[in-house]
mmCIF file of C-alpha atoms in Angstrom:
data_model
loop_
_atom_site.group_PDB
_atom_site.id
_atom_site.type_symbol
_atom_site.label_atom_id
_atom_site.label_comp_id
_atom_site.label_asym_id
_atom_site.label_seq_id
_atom_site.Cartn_x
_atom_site.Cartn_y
_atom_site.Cartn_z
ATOM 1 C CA UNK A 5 -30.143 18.978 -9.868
ATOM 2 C CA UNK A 6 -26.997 17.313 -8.215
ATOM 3 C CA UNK A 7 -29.529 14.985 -6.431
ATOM 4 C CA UNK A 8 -30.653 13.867 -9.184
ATOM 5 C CA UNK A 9 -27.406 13.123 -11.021
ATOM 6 C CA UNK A 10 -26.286 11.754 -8.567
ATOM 7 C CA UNK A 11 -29.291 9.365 -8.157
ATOM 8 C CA UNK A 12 -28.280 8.440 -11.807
ATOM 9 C CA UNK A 13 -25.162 8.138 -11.383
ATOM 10 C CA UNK A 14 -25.751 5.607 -8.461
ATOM 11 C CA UNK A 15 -28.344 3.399 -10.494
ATOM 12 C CA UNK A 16 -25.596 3.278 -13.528
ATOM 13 C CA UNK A 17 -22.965 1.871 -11.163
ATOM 14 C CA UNK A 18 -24.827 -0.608 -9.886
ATOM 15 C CA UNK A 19 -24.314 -3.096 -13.032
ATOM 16 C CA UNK A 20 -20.470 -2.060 -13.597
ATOM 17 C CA UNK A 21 -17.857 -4.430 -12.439
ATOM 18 C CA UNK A 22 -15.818 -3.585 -9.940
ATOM 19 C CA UNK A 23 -12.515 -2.164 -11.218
ATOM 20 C CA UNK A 24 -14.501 0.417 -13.627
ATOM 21 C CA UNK A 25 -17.076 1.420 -10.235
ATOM 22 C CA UNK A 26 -13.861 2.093 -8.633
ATOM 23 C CA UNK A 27 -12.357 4.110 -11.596
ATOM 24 C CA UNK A 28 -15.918 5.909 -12.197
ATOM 25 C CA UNK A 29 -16.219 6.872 -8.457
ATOM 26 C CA UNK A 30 -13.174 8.292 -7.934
ATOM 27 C CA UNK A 31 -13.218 10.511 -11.117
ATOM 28 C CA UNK A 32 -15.905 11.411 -9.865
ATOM 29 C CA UNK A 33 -14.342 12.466 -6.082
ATOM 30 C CA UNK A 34 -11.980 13.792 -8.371
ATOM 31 C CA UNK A 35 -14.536 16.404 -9.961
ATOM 32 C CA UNK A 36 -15.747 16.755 -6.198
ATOM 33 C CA UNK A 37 -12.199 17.675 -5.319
ATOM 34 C CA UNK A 38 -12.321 14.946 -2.786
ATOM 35 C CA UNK A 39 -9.580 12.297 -1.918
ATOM 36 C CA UNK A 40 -9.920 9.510 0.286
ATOM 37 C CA UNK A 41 -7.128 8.209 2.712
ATOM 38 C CA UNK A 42 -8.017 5.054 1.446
ATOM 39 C CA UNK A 43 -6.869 5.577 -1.786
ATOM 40 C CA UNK A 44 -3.286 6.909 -0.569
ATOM 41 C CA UNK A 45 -2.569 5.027 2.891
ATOM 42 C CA UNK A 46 -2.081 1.370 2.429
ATOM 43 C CA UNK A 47 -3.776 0.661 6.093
ATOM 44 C CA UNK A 48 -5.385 -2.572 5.067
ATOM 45 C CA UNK A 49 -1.981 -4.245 3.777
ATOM 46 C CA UNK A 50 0.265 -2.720 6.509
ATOM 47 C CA UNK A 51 -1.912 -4.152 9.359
ATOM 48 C CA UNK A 52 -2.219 -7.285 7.299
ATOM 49 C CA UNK A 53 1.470 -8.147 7.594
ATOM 50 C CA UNK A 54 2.083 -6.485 11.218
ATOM 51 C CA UNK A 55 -0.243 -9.309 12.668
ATOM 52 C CA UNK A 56 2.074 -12.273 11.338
ATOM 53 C CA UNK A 57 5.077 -9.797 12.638
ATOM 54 C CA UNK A 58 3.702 -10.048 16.445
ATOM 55 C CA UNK A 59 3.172 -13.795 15.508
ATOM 56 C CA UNK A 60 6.398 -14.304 14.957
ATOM 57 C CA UNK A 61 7.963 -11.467 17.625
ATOM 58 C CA UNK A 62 5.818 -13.895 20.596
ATOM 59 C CA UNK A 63 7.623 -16.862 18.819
ATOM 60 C CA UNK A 64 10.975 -15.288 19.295
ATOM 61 C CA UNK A 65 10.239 -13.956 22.752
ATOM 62 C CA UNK A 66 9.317 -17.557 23.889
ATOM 63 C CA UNK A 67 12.023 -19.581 22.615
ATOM 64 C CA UNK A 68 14.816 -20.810 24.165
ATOM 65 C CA UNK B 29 6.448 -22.225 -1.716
ATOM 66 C CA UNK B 30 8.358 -20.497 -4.828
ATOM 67 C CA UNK B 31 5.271 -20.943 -7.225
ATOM 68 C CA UNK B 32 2.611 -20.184 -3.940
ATOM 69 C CA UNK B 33 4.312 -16.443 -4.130
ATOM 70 C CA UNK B 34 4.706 -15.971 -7.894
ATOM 71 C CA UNK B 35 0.710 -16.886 -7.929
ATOM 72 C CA UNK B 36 0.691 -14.005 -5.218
ATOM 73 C CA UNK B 37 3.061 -11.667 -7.183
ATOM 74 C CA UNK B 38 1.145 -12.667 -10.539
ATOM 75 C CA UNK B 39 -2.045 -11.859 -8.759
ATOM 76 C CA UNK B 40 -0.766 -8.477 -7.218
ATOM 77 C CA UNK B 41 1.025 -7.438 -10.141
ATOM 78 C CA UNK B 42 -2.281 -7.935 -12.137
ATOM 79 C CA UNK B 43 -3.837 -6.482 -9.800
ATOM 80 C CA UNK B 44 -1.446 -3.007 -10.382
ATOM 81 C CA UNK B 45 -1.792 -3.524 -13.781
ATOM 82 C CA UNK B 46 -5.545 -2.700 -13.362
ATOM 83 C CA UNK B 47 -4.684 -0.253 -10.737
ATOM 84 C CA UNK B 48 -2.575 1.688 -13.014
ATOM 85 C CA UNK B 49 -4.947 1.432 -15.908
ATOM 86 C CA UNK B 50 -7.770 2.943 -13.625
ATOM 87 C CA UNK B 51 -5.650 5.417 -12.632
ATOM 88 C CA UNK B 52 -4.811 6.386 -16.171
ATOM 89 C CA UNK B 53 -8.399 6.858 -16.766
ATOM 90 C CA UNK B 54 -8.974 8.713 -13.291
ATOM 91 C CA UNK B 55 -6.356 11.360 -15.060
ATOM 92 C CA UNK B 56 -8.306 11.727 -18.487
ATOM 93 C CA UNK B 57 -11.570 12.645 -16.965
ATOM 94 C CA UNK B 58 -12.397 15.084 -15.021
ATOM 95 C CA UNK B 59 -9.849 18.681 -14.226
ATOM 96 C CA UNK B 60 -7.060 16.482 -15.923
ATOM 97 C CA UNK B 61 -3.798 17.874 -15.571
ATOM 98 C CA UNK B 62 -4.114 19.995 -12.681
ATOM 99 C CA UNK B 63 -1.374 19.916 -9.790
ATOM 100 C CA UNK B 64 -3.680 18.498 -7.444
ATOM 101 C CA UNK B 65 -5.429 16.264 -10.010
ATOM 102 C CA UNK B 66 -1.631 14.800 -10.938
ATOM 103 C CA UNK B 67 -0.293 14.851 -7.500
ATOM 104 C CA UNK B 68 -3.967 12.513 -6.769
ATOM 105 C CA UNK B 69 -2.839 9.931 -9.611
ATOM 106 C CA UNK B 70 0.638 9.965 -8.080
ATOM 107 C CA UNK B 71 -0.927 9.371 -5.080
ATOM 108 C CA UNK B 72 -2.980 6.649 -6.011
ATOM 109 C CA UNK B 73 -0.128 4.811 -8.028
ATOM 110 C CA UNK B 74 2.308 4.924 -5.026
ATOM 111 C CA UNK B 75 -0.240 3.314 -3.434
ATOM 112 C CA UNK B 76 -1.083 0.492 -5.897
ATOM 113 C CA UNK B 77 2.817 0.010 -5.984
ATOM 114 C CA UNK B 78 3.434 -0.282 -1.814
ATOM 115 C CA UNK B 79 0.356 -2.535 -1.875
ATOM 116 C CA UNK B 80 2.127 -4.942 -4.072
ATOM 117 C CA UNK B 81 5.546 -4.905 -2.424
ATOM 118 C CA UNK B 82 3.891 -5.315 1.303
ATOM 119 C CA UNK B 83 1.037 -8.051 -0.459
ATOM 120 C CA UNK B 84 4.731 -9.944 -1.474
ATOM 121 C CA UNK B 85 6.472 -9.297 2.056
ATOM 122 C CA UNK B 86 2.782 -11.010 3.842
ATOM 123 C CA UNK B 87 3.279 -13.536 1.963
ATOM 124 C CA UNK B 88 6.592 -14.019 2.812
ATOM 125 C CA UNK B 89 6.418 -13.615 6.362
ATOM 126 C CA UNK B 90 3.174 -15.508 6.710
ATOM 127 C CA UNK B 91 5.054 -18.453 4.796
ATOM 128 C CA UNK B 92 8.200 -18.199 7.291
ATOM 129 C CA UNK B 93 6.382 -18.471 10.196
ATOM 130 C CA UNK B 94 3.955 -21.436 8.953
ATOM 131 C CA UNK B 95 7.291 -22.904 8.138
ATOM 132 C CA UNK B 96 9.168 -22.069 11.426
ATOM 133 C CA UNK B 97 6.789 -21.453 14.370
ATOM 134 C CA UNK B 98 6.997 -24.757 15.761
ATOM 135 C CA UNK B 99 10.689 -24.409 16.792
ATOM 136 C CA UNK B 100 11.485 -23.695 20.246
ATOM 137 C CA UNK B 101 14.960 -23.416 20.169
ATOM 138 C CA UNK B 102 15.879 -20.038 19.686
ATOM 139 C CA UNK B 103 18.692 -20.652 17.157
ATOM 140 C CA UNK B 104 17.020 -23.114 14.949
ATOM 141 C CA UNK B 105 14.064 -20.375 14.825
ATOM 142 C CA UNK B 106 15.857 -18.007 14.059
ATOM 143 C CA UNK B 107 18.258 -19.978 11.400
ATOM 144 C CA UNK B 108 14.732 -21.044 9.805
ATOM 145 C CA UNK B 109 13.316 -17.641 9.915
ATOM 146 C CA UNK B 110 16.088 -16.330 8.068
ATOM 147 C CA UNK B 111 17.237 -12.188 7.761
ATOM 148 C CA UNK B 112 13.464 -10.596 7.528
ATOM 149 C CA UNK B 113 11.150 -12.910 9.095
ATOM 150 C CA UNK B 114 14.160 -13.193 12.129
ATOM 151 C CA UNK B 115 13.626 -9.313 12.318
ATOM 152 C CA UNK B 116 9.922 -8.245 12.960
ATOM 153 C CA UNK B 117 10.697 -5.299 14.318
ATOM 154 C CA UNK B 118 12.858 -4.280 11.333
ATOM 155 C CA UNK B 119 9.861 -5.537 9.026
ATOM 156 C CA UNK B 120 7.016 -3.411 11.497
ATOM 157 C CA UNK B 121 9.395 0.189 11.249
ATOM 158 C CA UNK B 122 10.127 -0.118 7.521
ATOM 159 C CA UNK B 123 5.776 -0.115 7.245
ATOM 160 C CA UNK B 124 5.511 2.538 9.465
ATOM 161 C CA UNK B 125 8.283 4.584 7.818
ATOM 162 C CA UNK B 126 5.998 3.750 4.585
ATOM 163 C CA UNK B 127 2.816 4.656 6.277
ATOM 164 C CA UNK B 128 3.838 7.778 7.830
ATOM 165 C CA UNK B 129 5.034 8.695 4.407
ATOM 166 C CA UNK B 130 1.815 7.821 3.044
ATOM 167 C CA UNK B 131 -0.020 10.110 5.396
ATOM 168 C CA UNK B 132 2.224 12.741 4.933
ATOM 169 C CA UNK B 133 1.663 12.765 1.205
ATOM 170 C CA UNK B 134 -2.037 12.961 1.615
ATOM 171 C CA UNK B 135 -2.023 15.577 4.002
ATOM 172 C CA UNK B 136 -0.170 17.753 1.614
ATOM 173 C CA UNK B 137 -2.852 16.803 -0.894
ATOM 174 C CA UNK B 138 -5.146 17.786 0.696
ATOM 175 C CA UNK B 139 -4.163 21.123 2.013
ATOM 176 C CA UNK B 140 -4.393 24.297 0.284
ATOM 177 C CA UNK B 141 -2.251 27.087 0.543
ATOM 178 C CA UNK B 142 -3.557 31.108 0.345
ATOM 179 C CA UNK B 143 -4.118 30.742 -3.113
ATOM 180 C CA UNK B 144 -6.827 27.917 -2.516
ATOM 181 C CA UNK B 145 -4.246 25.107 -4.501
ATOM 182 C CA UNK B 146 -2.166 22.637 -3.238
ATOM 183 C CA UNK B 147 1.199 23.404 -2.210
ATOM 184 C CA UNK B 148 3.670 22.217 -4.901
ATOM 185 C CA UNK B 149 6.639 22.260 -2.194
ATOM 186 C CA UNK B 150 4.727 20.562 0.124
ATOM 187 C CA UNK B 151 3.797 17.947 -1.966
ATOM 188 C CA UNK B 152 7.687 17.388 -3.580
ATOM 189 C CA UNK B 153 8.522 16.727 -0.060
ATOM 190 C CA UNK B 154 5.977 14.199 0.557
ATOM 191 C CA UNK B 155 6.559 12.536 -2.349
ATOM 192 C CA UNK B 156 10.830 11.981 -1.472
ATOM 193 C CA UNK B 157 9.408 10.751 2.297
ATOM 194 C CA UNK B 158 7.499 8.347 -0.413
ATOM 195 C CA UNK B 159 10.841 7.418 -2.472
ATOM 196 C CA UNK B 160 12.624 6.708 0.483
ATOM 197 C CA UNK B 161 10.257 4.980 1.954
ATOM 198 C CA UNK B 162 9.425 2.288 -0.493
ATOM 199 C CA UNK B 163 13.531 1.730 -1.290
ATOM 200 C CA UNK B 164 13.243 0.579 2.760
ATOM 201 C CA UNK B 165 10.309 -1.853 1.362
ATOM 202 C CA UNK B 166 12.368 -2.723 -1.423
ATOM 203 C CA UNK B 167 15.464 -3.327 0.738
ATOM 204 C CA UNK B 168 13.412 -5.805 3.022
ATOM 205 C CA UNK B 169 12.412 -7.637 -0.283
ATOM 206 C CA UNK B 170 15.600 -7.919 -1.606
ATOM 207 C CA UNK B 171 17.084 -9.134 1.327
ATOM 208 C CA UNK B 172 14.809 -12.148 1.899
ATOM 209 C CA UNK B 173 15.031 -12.921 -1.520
ATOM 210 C CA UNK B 174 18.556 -13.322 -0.916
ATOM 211 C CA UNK B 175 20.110 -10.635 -3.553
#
C-alpha cells in the first residue's frame, strides 16, 4: 500500500514548482519521522564563502 | 557594489521569506506540534536564517577580493580589504563555530532518549550553541558594514 502512495505521491510532484515540492516532501519526511542534514547544516553556503576566504588568505600570504 | 548586495540581500531575504512560509506549512501538516516536529521547524528556520547572513558575508568577501586581489603590497591589501575580508581566518572560525552548532542541533534531533522522543534538554542546548553562534555571524556583518 505505501508503494503505491508513494508512487502517487511521486507522479503528483512532478508538476509542482519547486518551493511547494520542497514543502510537500519534507512534510512528508516529517510524517516519516525523518530529517535531513541538509535541511539543518548550511554545508553548501559555508563552503561557498570558505573558498573566497583561502583566496584571499594566499593573497595575504604572498604579499609584501 | 551597494545595490549588487541589496539585489543579493533582496534575493536572499525573499528567498527566507519563502523559506519561512514553507516551513509554516511543514508545521500544519503532518504530527504538528510535537517536540520533535517543532524543534524540526526550528531547525529548518535557523537554517534559512544562517543561509541568508553567510549568502550576504559571500557576497561581501567575494566583492573585497575582486576589488583588492591585485595588490601586492601587504598594507594597501590589507587597507583595501578592510576588518573582515583582512581576517579570513576570523571569517572561516565564526562558520565553523556556526556549523558545528548546526550539527550539534541536528544530532540532538535526531536522537531519542529511553522514552523513544527527543531529548528536550538536549535540544535547548543545541539551540543556545545556535544563538551564539549566529550573533558571531552577525558580529562579522556588522563589522564590515561598518556599525
Amino acid at each position: 500500500m505505501s508503494q503505491i502512495i508513494g508512487i502517487l505521491i511521486g507522479s503528483a510532484l512532478e508538476g509542482i514548482e519547486d518551493l511547494t515540492r520542497a514543502a510537500v516532501a519534507a512534510s512528508l519526511r516529517r510524517v516519516a519521522d525523518e530529517v535531513e542534514r541538509g535541511d539543518i547544516v548550511s554545508d553548501e553556503a559555508f563552503d561557498n564563502v570558505k573558498t573566497t576566504t583561502a583566496r584571499i588568505r594566499e593573497a595575504l600570504k604572498n604579499a609584501q | 557594489m551597494s545595490l549588487a548586495l541589496g539585489s543579493c540581500k533582496m534575493r536572499a531575504m525573499h528567498k527566507f521569506c519563502a523559506a519561512a512560509i514553507a516551513a509554516v506549512l511543514i508545521s500544519t501538516t503532518g504530527c504538528a506540534g510535537t517536540p520533535k516536529a517543532n524543534a524540526q521547524s526550528v531547525g529548518e528556520l535557523q537554517k534559512e536564517g544562517v543561509d541568508v547572513i553567510v549568502s550576504w558575508l559571500k557576497a561581501y568577501v567575494d566583492m573585497k577580493a575582486d576589488k583588492c586581489l591585485h595588490l601586492t603590497s601587504k598594507v594597501e591589501l590589507v587597507a583595501c580589504l578592510g576588518p573582515v575580508a583582512a581576517n579570513p581566518d576570523e571569517v572561516d572560525a565564526a562558520i565553523e563555530l556556526a556549523r558545528t552548532a548546526q550539527v550539534a542541533y541536528y544530532v540532538a534531533l535526531t536522537s531519542t532518549g529511553p522514552d523513544g522522543d527527543v531529548s528536550v534538554e538536549l535540544l535547548r542546548e543545541a539551540e543556545n550553541q545556535l544563538v551564539v553562534a549566529a550573533e558571531a555571524l552577525v558580529v562579522l556583518v556588522k563589522k564590515a558594514k561598518g556599525l
